[in-house]
Amino acid sequence: MRAPDTSSHDAALHVLKEVFGHAAFRGAQGEIVTHLAGGGDALVLMPTGGGKSLCYQVPALLRQGTAVVVSPLIALMQDQVAALTQLGVRAAFLNSTQDLEQVRQVERGLLDGSLDLLYVAPERLNTPRLLDMLDHVRPALFAIDEAHCVAQWGHDFRPEYLQLSVLHERFPQVPRIALTATADPATRAEIIDRLSLHDARVFVSSFDRPNIRYTIVDKDDARKQLLRFIRNEHPDEAGIVYCLSRKKVDETAEWLSAQGLKALPYHAGMDAATRAAHQARFQREEGLIVVATIAFGMGIDKPDVRFVAHLDLPRSVEGYYQETGRAGRDGAPADAWMAYGLADVVQQRRFIEQSEGSEAFRRLSGAKLDALLGLCETAQCRRVHLLAYFGEQGEPCGNCDNCLNPPETWDATIASQKALSAIYRTGQRFGAGHLIDVLRGKDSERIRQFGHDALSVFGIGKAEDDHHWRGVFRQLVALGIVRVDHEAWGALRLTEAARPVLRGEQLVMMRRLSARQRDASTRRTRPAAPLSMAGVNGGLMSELKAWRLNEARAQSLPAYVILHDSTLAELAREMPHDLEQLAGISGMGTRKIERYGDALMALIRRHVTG
Ligand code: ADP
Ligand code: ZN
């Protein structure tokens, strides 16, 4: 299968077509492949679903020897290797899940040169035993996947990744490629530094994920909002729901199940076996929802996750982008949905203030949270805002809540002054709930106990409802005009920024969700079928899926390892007449045609002839 001139673009295209069944490289893939195949080092920054794997898998087949892929995602190695094996690529993995005999067998394959790709966990690569073996075989290349794991302040730091600098020292002649979907410049610099990639060519792709629709709703009754969202938009589809705490994960999964949805919990507090079982079911079954803490995700390579929902605020824009990026890797329409409210801001600020980290760390965390709040509160296109955060410019996208349902902004200066006065007059000792009662002139025991019914601010906000005032307080906190004092049980206090507002020297603009948007925020009009399904024969598609499910069961593999949804959809659209036309379908490489070609053709013919 090796083509003669290994570093030419033609040779790369040949492998892409024959082995992987794709007609063309995507974006910078082609350039990266030839650069690496020609012996150069590369750092690749590409969003999730961008197509990073091919960047090292194709050069692995072009170069002599075994390509070594370092990945922290042990749970995934098996599926990745299975998918490659389906393509006729000789791949294996080494990790802690194997017994001695299995390890020995893989090692023999490595030593006698019968492996194209070897996936290894970082801690395994760092062992003298494996390094010595690699000395003898001279690897084709090193691919360091999820390279941001080397960043010490990052969200996925893995100490074993620091040892990977040994690769450069020990195998200076072997080309290396580091890949990540984390885009911020600080992480990039740290990867270059810690992995000694100073001479590597850096390939930065656009981080836009146009098929993902971003929606951030005002949190009201989060669970019910979530349920409505799933029922309206994604019935029977696979999705991930993120919550902050283990307890909330358990409760939410239970509640969704009680509502008749297929939902499983996943968090670090569960025993390892159950966790692994839930993850495996999510990978393999269709239409399952996993409710999880952020511990779930690194190991998710499922291409057809149709939604990612956040019931709690992530810690940063990077975290949000990485988590939402797990939706729609296959390029078909997907949703990133989040419910967000004042309590989230309060909670996140408390985490930061009470964290063990240094002052510098806390300041950085605070700045990251502020950036995320900016995204939540913006009335502009969410995508433009997100991409700007990663240093990219864009046009309003037409595929986010703010583009589809532009929120009104309103002059909230007077409302802000009322809210700030309420805080000030009550002695900066109360939380939003009580302050709203004061503003709305509520007649309660607690109000009378503190004599707050006698204050000038009592009842000055009667004309608006609770929801309105919660929005005002939330935005005042998000804007930094008010801060939450966690030493004093979440009391709201004025910051320096409140002064010009109270004096009427500064205008405050806020976003308003109309009542209609509040209720219907998720009931948007969208084409009856996802875009990629246009022209697809539905009956044939179901038959293909049933056939695939059978194959998957017979081989104990996830369905997408047999063929991707996108390949099935193309088959059901194009309805190829013969094997030659079949070869023109994306995802149908030589080996898959040999293996499944006849069965697929028979199925399509049966369908056509009725
Ligand atoms: P990443 O690792 O960057 O998240 P993957 O390597 O898993 O992305 O690729 C995402 C999806 O895109 C996969 O389904 C893959 O088959 C598909 N893909 C990647 N490159 C191409 C290409 N050149 N042509 C067609 N499909 C591609
Ligand atoms: Zn937009």
XYZ file of C-alpha atoms and ligand atoms in Angstrom:
638
model
C 0.000 0.000 0.000
C 3.029 2.288 0.245
C 3.411 4.661 -2.651
C 6.888 5.266 -4.110
C 7.724 8.945 -3.578
C 6.664 9.178 -0.003
C 6.734 12.911 0.575
C 4.873 14.009 -2.536
C 1.381 15.363 -2.417
C 0.273 12.742 -4.947
C 1.444 9.913 -2.760
C -0.465 11.385 0.143
C -3.631 11.731 -1.926
C -3.248 8.166 -3.075
C -3.198 6.888 0.502
C -6.082 9.167 1.450
C -8.212 7.750 -1.350
C -7.231 4.103 -1.248
C -7.059 3.561 2.465
C -9.432 6.107 3.960
C -11.778 6.492 1.033
C -11.709 10.300 1.029
C -11.364 12.300 -2.164
C -9.590 15.393 -0.846
C -7.753 16.731 2.166
C -9.540 19.197 4.353
C -8.011 22.591 5.073
C -4.348 22.346 5.979
C -4.349 18.538 6.217
C -2.542 18.043 2.890
C 0.198 20.495 3.741
C 0.670 19.028 7.196
C 0.875 15.513 5.794
C 3.553 16.330 3.228
C 5.516 18.387 5.737
C 5.560 15.536 8.224
C 6.110 12.817 5.633
C 9.111 14.843 4.440
C 10.623 14.732 7.922
C 9.507 18.087 9.382
C 8.100 18.726 12.861
C 4.641 20.237 13.199
C 2.350 21.758 15.785
C -1.272 21.487 14.696
C -4.059 23.537 16.263
C -7.360 22.392 14.920
C -10.800 22.339 16.490
C -12.389 19.094 17.561
C -13.788 17.385 14.513
C -11.397 19.269 12.270
C -9.656 16.094 11.149
C -6.490 15.869 13.211
C -6.105 12.091 13.054
C -5.408 11.970 9.323
C -2.560 14.451 9.809
C -0.454 11.670 11.327
C -2.227 8.567 10.058
C -1.459 9.295 6.420
C 2.251 10.080 7.034
C 2.400 6.937 9.157
C 1.603 4.971 6.014
C 3.930 7.014 3.837
C 7.028 6.668 5.998
C 9.063 3.559 6.758
C 8.637 2.035 10.195
C 6.022 2.288 12.893
C 4.409 5.601 13.816
C 4.047 6.015 17.577
C 0.961 7.894 18.726
C 0.891 9.180 22.302
C -2.609 9.612 23.623
C -3.964 9.988 27.155
C -7.284 8.504 26.114
C -6.805 4.891 27.063
C -10.491 4.088 26.775
C -10.420 5.148 23.155
C -7.362 3.359 21.907
C -9.233 0.158 21.351
C -11.840 1.831 19.151
C -9.241 3.800 17.240
C -7.262 0.682 16.555
C -10.437 -1.178 15.571
C -11.340 1.591 13.131
C -7.872 1.470 11.559
C -7.963 -2.302 11.359
C -11.251 -2.022 9.474
C -9.375 0.108 6.954
C -6.681 -2.519 6.552
C -4.104 -0.527 8.509
C -1.861 -2.543 10.840
C -2.423 -0.843 14.185
C -2.113 -1.822 17.838
C -2.029 -0.209 21.249
C -0.125 -0.559 24.495
C -1.743 0.468 27.743
C -2.469 -0.652 31.261
C -5.611 -2.567 30.327
C -3.625 -5.380 28.672
C -2.214 -8.521 30.194
C 1.385 -9.581 29.752
C 0.722 -11.881 26.805
C -1.102 -9.150 24.885
C 1.724 -6.713 25.594
C 4.347 -9.180 24.398
C 2.465 -9.772 21.191
C 2.274 -6.057 20.390
C 5.956 -5.667 21.236
C 6.828 -8.471 18.823
C 4.844 -6.694 16.125
C 6.776 -3.528 16.793
C 10.143 -5.267 16.701
C 9.538 -7.228 13.518
C 8.198 -4.201 11.693
C 4.671 -5.436 11.147
C 2.921 -2.397 12.636
C 2.029 0.830 10.834
C 0.778 2.586 13.942
C 1.239 2.010 17.643
C -0.911 3.913 20.157
C 0.635 4.260 23.601
C -0.285 5.933 26.874
C 2.317 8.549 27.858
C 3.381 6.718 31.008
C 4.075 3.646 28.897
C 6.200 5.524 26.422
C 8.309 6.842 29.278
C 9.423 3.359 30.326
C 13.035 2.356 29.580
C 11.754 -0.896 28.090
C 9.721 0.724 25.344
C 12.274 3.461 24.705
C 14.971 0.809 24.237
C 12.811 -1.033 21.750
C 12.204 2.148 19.824
C 15.984 2.633 19.639
C 16.132 -0.590 17.689
C 13.288 0.010 15.269
C 13.593 3.710 14.472
C 9.988 4.972 14.541
C 8.383 6.539 11.469
C 7.201 9.524 13.490
C 5.884 10.549 16.897
C 2.400 11.992 17.150
C 1.553 13.647 20.455
C -2.208 13.906 20.629
C -4.015 16.198 23.084
C -0.731 18.079 23.393
C -2.276 20.712 25.684
C -2.009 18.096 28.456
C 1.558 19.347 28.835
C 0.338 22.796 29.955
C 0.638 23.014 33.709
C -2.090 25.526 34.313
C -4.355 24.030 31.745
C -7.521 22.123 32.465
C -6.169 18.719 31.428
C -2.648 18.777 32.797
C -0.950 15.359 32.895
C 2.448 15.220 34.566
C 3.477 12.258 32.339
C 3.318 14.599 29.374
C 6.255 16.586 30.717
C 8.491 13.551 30.206
C 7.747 13.544 26.504
C 10.563 16.021 25.945
C 12.749 12.915 26.035
C 11.576 12.085 22.519
C 13.383 15.020 21.011
C 16.585 14.308 22.937
C 16.611 10.627 22.222
C 15.269 10.540 18.650
C 16.263 13.893 17.136
C 15.952 12.539 13.596
C 12.362 11.318 13.972
C 9.704 13.880 12.964
C 7.200 14.866 15.621
C 3.714 16.242 15.365
C 1.845 17.673 18.361
C -1.895 18.174 18.034
C -4.464 19.970 20.147
C -7.867 21.598 19.983
C -6.940 24.136 22.648
C -6.361 27.401 20.912
C -5.158 30.051 23.307
C -1.699 31.525 22.706
C -0.410 30.803 26.216
C -1.056 27.089 25.877
C 0.488 27.100 22.426
C 3.679 28.691 23.750
C 3.845 26.221 26.592
C 3.509 23.237 24.248
C 6.322 24.531 22.038
C 8.512 25.106 25.036
C 7.928 21.925 26.965
C 8.064 19.633 23.963
C 11.024 21.472 22.363
C 9.069 22.231 19.223
C 10.810 25.532 18.549
C 11.648 24.478 15.000
C 8.254 22.997 14.279
C 5.968 24.518 11.683
C 2.803 25.735 13.323
C -0.485 25.092 11.533
C -3.426 27.010 12.933
C -6.846 26.212 11.519
C -9.903 28.305 11.929
C -11.541 27.329 15.163
C -14.990 27.889 13.841
C -17.384 24.963 14.073
C -20.097 26.192 11.729
C -22.370 23.214 12.287
C -22.682 23.923 16.012
C -25.482 26.244 17.045
C -24.724 28.174 20.248
C -27.542 29.027 22.601
C -27.303 30.454 26.119
C -30.636 30.793 27.880
C -31.632 32.613 31.004
C -31.825 30.046 33.772
C -35.308 29.762 35.153
C -36.110 26.180 36.002
C -33.029 24.614 34.507
C -34.154 20.996 34.475
C -37.449 21.744 32.798
C -35.709 23.975 30.301
C -33.289 21.163 29.565
C -36.044 18.628 29.137
C -37.924 20.922 26.780
C -34.752 21.490 24.787
C -34.029 17.781 24.429
C -37.618 16.861 23.613
C -38.030 19.607 21.051
C -34.667 19.464 19.384
C -33.050 16.107 20.000
C -35.487 13.337 20.812
C -33.683 9.962 20.813
C -30.340 11.513 19.963
C -26.993 11.207 21.701
C -25.963 14.089 23.936
C -23.873 15.138 26.911
C -25.224 17.167 29.844
C -22.563 18.799 32.001
C -23.103 19.616 35.675
C -20.613 20.875 38.221
C -21.145 18.508 41.120
C -21.392 14.756 41.397
C -24.599 15.038 43.344
C -26.233 17.118 40.668
C -25.048 14.683 38.012
C -26.722 11.799 39.826
C -29.921 13.719 40.451
C -30.186 15.017 36.914
C -29.563 11.620 35.334
C -32.177 10.089 37.587
C -34.666 12.800 36.837
C -34.189 12.579 33.074
C -34.625 8.826 33.272
C -37.827 9.295 35.235
C -39.024 11.514 32.390
C -38.541 8.626 30.006
C -35.170 9.546 28.506
C -32.202 7.194 28.306
C -29.715 8.933 30.590
C -26.674 7.676 32.516
C -24.500 9.439 35.100
C -20.716 9.748 34.857
C -18.368 11.270 37.425
C -15.110 10.593 39.215
C -16.910 9.493 42.384
C -18.355 6.399 40.743
C -16.442 3.142 40.792
C -14.184 2.657 37.814
C -16.067 -0.291 36.371
C -19.454 1.447 36.272
C -17.868 4.548 34.836
C -16.144 2.597 32.097
C -19.368 0.720 31.373
C -21.324 3.960 31.005
C -18.702 5.446 28.742
C -18.623 2.310 26.603
C -22.396 2.310 26.279
C -22.361 5.940 25.224
C -19.753 5.190 22.563
C -21.555 2.151 21.256
C -25.276 2.666 21.652
C -27.308 5.168 19.748
C -29.381 7.899 21.319
C -27.952 7.767 24.837
C -27.551 10.815 27.078
C -24.683 11.008 29.544
C -24.977 13.433 32.447
C -21.460 14.151 33.624
C -18.949 16.312 35.381
C -16.117 17.531 33.190
C -14.302 14.308 34.074
C -16.244 12.979 31.106
C -15.140 14.115 27.730
C -11.459 13.660 27.133
C -12.253 10.089 26.211
C -15.128 10.861 23.910
C -14.539 10.345 20.260
C -18.118 9.743 19.253
C -18.753 11.563 16.001
C -22.541 11.765 16.266
C -23.056 13.574 19.583
C -25.941 15.851 18.621
C -25.959 18.174 21.630
C -23.881 19.307 24.563
C -25.846 21.006 27.328
C -24.439 22.898 30.317
C -26.581 23.126 33.428
C -23.739 24.913 35.219
C -21.262 27.482 34.076
C -17.885 26.153 32.911
C -14.771 27.815 34.307
C -13.523 29.490 31.170
C -14.202 30.128 27.519
C -11.576 27.504 26.667
C -13.400 24.944 28.785
C -16.742 25.891 27.275
C -15.361 25.637 23.766
C -13.709 22.329 24.359
C -16.766 20.814 25.997
C -19.199 22.092 23.384
C -16.752 20.975 20.693
C -17.668 17.391 21.465
C -20.935 17.948 19.632
C -21.204 17.341 15.913
C -17.754 16.065 15.051
C -19.266 14.470 11.970
C -20.096 17.892 10.590
C -23.869 17.462 10.797
C -25.926 20.100 12.677
C -25.502 20.020 16.454
C -26.390 22.186 19.444
C -24.398 23.744 22.252
C -26.952 24.785 24.816
C -26.409 26.358 28.219
C -28.680 27.638 30.967
C -27.075 30.391 32.978
C -28.162 32.463 35.966
C -27.025 34.623 38.853
C -26.391 31.652 41.135
C -23.832 30.339 38.637
C -21.837 33.530 38.797
C -21.971 33.525 42.575
C -20.877 29.900 42.755
C -17.965 30.263 40.352
C -16.702 33.363 42.116
C -16.819 31.496 45.384
C -14.796 28.624 43.944
C -12.137 31.037 42.850
C -12.009 32.970 46.112
C -11.854 29.831 48.181
C -9.386 28.003 45.971
C -6.019 27.006 47.369
C -4.115 28.557 44.480
C -1.756 31.513 44.634
C -2.943 35.087 44.300
C -1.777 35.066 40.656
C -3.734 31.906 39.980
C -6.867 33.403 41.469
C -6.485 36.550 39.445
C -6.099 34.508 36.276
C -9.131 32.395 37.132
C -11.142 35.528 37.780
C -10.159 36.963 34.418
C -11.119 33.725 32.691
C -14.492 33.730 34.367
C -15.044 37.346 33.341
C -14.350 36.432 29.729
C -16.932 33.671 29.914
C -19.500 35.992 31.499
C -18.864 38.375 28.640
C -19.892 35.612 26.267
C -23.017 34.849 28.303
C -24.117 38.465 28.443
C -23.291 39.588 24.942
C -26.109 40.699 22.690
C -23.872 40.203 19.647
C -23.248 37.038 17.665
C -21.936 34.362 20.044
C -19.697 32.881 17.383
C -18.076 36.213 16.565
C -17.488 36.687 20.275
C -16.035 33.195 20.728
C -13.764 33.393 17.719
C -12.545 36.833 18.747
C -11.498 35.310 22.039
C -9.276 32.927 20.098
C -7.927 35.760 17.979
C -10.066 35.183 14.889
C -12.372 37.577 13.144
C -15.734 36.608 11.746
C -19.082 37.810 10.515
C -22.382 37.313 12.379
C -23.119 33.660 11.797
C -26.867 33.311 11.510
C -26.573 30.119 13.546
C -26.607 31.200 17.200
C -29.393 32.376 19.483
C -28.397 36.025 19.239
C -28.336 35.958 15.441
C -31.575 34.013 15.171
C -33.429 35.932 17.868
C -31.617 39.210 18.364
C -32.063 40.194 22.019
C -33.144 43.700 22.721
C -30.763 45.801 24.672
C -32.244 48.360 26.985
C -31.028 51.308 28.991
C -30.788 49.804 32.451
C -29.202 52.820 34.123
C -32.180 53.671 36.321
C -32.888 50.033 37.178
C -29.222 49.664 38.080
C -29.353 52.707 40.313
C -32.377 51.259 42.114
C -30.640 47.929 42.587
C -27.399 49.541 43.762
C -29.298 51.776 46.181
C -31.062 48.739 47.606
C -27.691 47.130 48.248
C -26.308 50.281 49.825
C -29.324 51.149 51.982
C -29.541 47.640 53.425
C -25.900 47.824 54.500
C -24.335 45.598 51.808
C -25.185 42.550 53.902
C -27.815 40.751 51.832
C -28.058 38.466 48.839
C -30.084 38.983 45.686
C -33.201 37.193 46.964
C -33.716 39.554 49.861
C -32.792 42.619 47.840
C -35.400 41.723 45.252
C -38.010 41.399 48.017
C -37.075 44.895 49.199
C -37.253 46.359 45.708
C -40.579 44.717 45.028
C -41.999 45.818 48.361
C -42.715 42.366 49.660
C -44.461 42.108 52.982
C -42.523 39.467 54.891
C -41.367 38.609 58.360
C -37.726 39.029 57.396
C -38.268 42.434 55.775
C -40.043 43.715 58.901
C -37.462 42.144 61.204
C -34.753 44.297 59.627
C -37.018 47.303 59.269
C -36.439 47.312 55.536
C -40.041 48.266 54.850
C -39.155 51.697 56.184
C -36.368 52.313 53.664
C -36.746 54.737 50.760
C -35.928 51.906 48.358
C -38.745 49.697 49.637
C -41.081 48.931 46.757
C -39.391 51.161 44.173
C -39.107 48.186 41.834
C -42.708 47.009 42.121
C -43.450 47.489 38.457
C -41.144 44.674 37.398
C -41.202 41.007 38.307
C -38.661 38.841 40.126
C -37.246 37.508 36.921
C -36.470 40.993 35.703
C -34.617 41.881 38.880
C -32.684 38.653 38.953
C -31.475 39.520 35.453
C -30.453 42.993 36.589
C -28.458 41.722 39.585
C -26.854 38.997 37.505
C -25.708 41.452 34.880
C -24.472 43.917 37.505
C -22.306 41.130 38.908
C -21.214 40.026 35.459
C -20.316 43.628 34.610
C -18.238 43.952 37.791
C -20.399 46.750 39.218
C -21.436 44.539 42.095
C -19.412 41.804 43.707
C -20.362 38.800 45.774
C -18.826 38.640 49.252
C -18.348 35.015 50.147
C -17.046 35.773 53.612
C -20.507 37.153 54.274
C -22.679 34.323 52.890
C -22.952 35.717 49.420
C -23.896 39.281 50.321
C -23.785 41.666 47.394
C -21.461 44.660 47.711
C -20.764 47.662 45.544
C -17.466 47.943 43.734
C -15.692 51.108 42.636
C -17.477 50.781 39.318
C -20.830 51.389 41.050
C -20.007 54.998 41.889
C -20.289 56.561 38.406
C -23.487 54.597 37.826
C -25.070 55.900 41.032
C -24.003 59.434 40.184
C -25.627 59.109 36.778
C -22.306 59.564 35.002
C -22.404 56.206 33.298
C -24.954 54.464 31.176
C -25.611 50.768 31.765
C -26.943 48.750 28.842
C -28.338 45.277 29.430
C -29.789 42.534 27.310
C -33.418 41.650 27.674
C -35.065 38.373 26.870
C -38.699 38.898 26.061
C -41.197 36.581 27.741
C -41.629 34.819 24.433
C -37.941 34.136 24.140
C -37.816 32.950 27.697
C -40.421 30.298 27.071
C -39.591 29.476 23.533
C -35.887 30.010 23.629
C -35.328 26.509 22.404
C -38.308 26.105 20.133
C -36.741 27.553 17.058
C -37.641 26.841 13.553
C -35.127 24.657 11.886
C -35.310 22.590 8.748
C -37.255 19.389 9.364
C -34.154 17.329 8.663
C -30.524 18.294 9.303
C -28.791 19.842 6.318
C -26.621 16.885 5.544
C -29.762 14.791 5.251
C -31.055 16.732 2.267
C -31.842 14.370 -0.610
C -31.258 11.306 1.521
C -33.642 8.423 0.993
C -35.042 7.873 4.469
C -36.142 4.280 3.925
C -32.765 3.261 2.576
C -31.019 5.118 5.384
C -32.915 3.088 7.997
C -32.085 -0.136 6.185
C -28.431 0.822 6.062
C -28.472 1.625 9.755
C -30.071 -1.706 10.568
C -27.454 -3.495 8.470
C -24.681 -1.564 10.239
C -26.075 -2.387 13.652
C -25.976 -6.066 12.746
C -22.380 -5.831 11.573
C -21.399 -3.883 14.660
C -22.978 -6.465 16.941
C -21.402 -9.366 15.096
C -17.961 -7.792 15.408
C -18.520 -6.246 18.889
C -17.615 -2.801 17.610
C -19.244 0.624 17.846
C -21.433 1.242 14.809
C -19.407 4.229 13.593
C -16.305 2.077 13.358
C -18.036 0.056 10.627
C -19.173 3.134 8.676
C -19.882 6.714 9.729
C -23.348 8.265 9.610
C -22.086 10.627 6.932
C -21.066 7.672 4.748
C -24.470 6.021 5.194
C -26.184 9.296 4.327
C -24.108 9.643 1.163
C -24.934 6.068 0.204
C -28.633 6.714 0.726
C -28.405 9.883 -1.341
C -26.239 8.720 -4.236
C -27.426 5.094 -4.390
C -24.358 3.860 -6.281
C -25.011 1.345 -9.074
C -21.738 -0.562 -8.956
C -18.541 -0.963 -6.995
C -16.828 1.762 -8.974
C -19.456 4.308 -7.996
C -19.315 2.938 -4.476
C -15.632 3.843 -4.362
C -16.620 7.458 -4.956
C -18.460 7.608 -1.620
C -16.493 9.324 1.160
C -15.380 6.774 3.734
C -15.355 3.803 1.336
C -11.671 2.863 1.146
C -10.357 -0.195 -0.651
C -10.616 -2.479 2.345
C -14.133 -1.446 3.231
C -15.245 -2.040 -0.335
C -13.699 -5.508 -0.271
C -15.346 -6.240 2.985
C -18.775 -4.647 2.718
C -19.110 -3.700 -0.946
C -21.183 -6.680 -2.049
C -23.504 -6.536 0.947
C -24.081 -2.810 0.451
C -24.699 -3.140 -3.275
C -27.158 -5.981 -2.695
C -28.983 -3.931 -0.095
C -29.194 -0.867 -2.333
C -30.348 -2.945 -5.322
C -33.022 -4.628 -3.257
C -34.197 -1.232 -2.178
C -34.255 0.208 -5.700
C -36.146 -2.715 -7.158
C -38.576 -2.531 -4.272
P -10.376 15.483 15.410
O -9.420 14.419 15.889
O -9.693 16.707 14.922
O -11.452 15.786 16.396
P -11.097 13.500 13.489
O -9.738 13.184 13.029
O -11.769 12.551 14.406
O -11.127 14.940 14.132
O -12.015 13.751 12.211
C -13.333 14.186 12.354
C -14.206 13.585 11.273
O -13.904 14.146 9.996
C -14.032 12.093 11.116
O -15.318 11.558 10.965
C -13.205 11.948 9.869
O -13.473 10.732 9.200
C -13.654 13.122 9.052
N -12.601 13.598 8.125
C -11.389 14.060 8.457
N -10.682 14.432 7.370
C -11.485 14.202 6.306
C -11.339 14.384 4.886
N -10.222 14.876 4.357
N -12.381 14.038 4.109
C -13.514 13.526 4.633
N -13.713 13.337 5.963
C -12.718 13.664 6.792
Zn -24.285 34.247 15.476
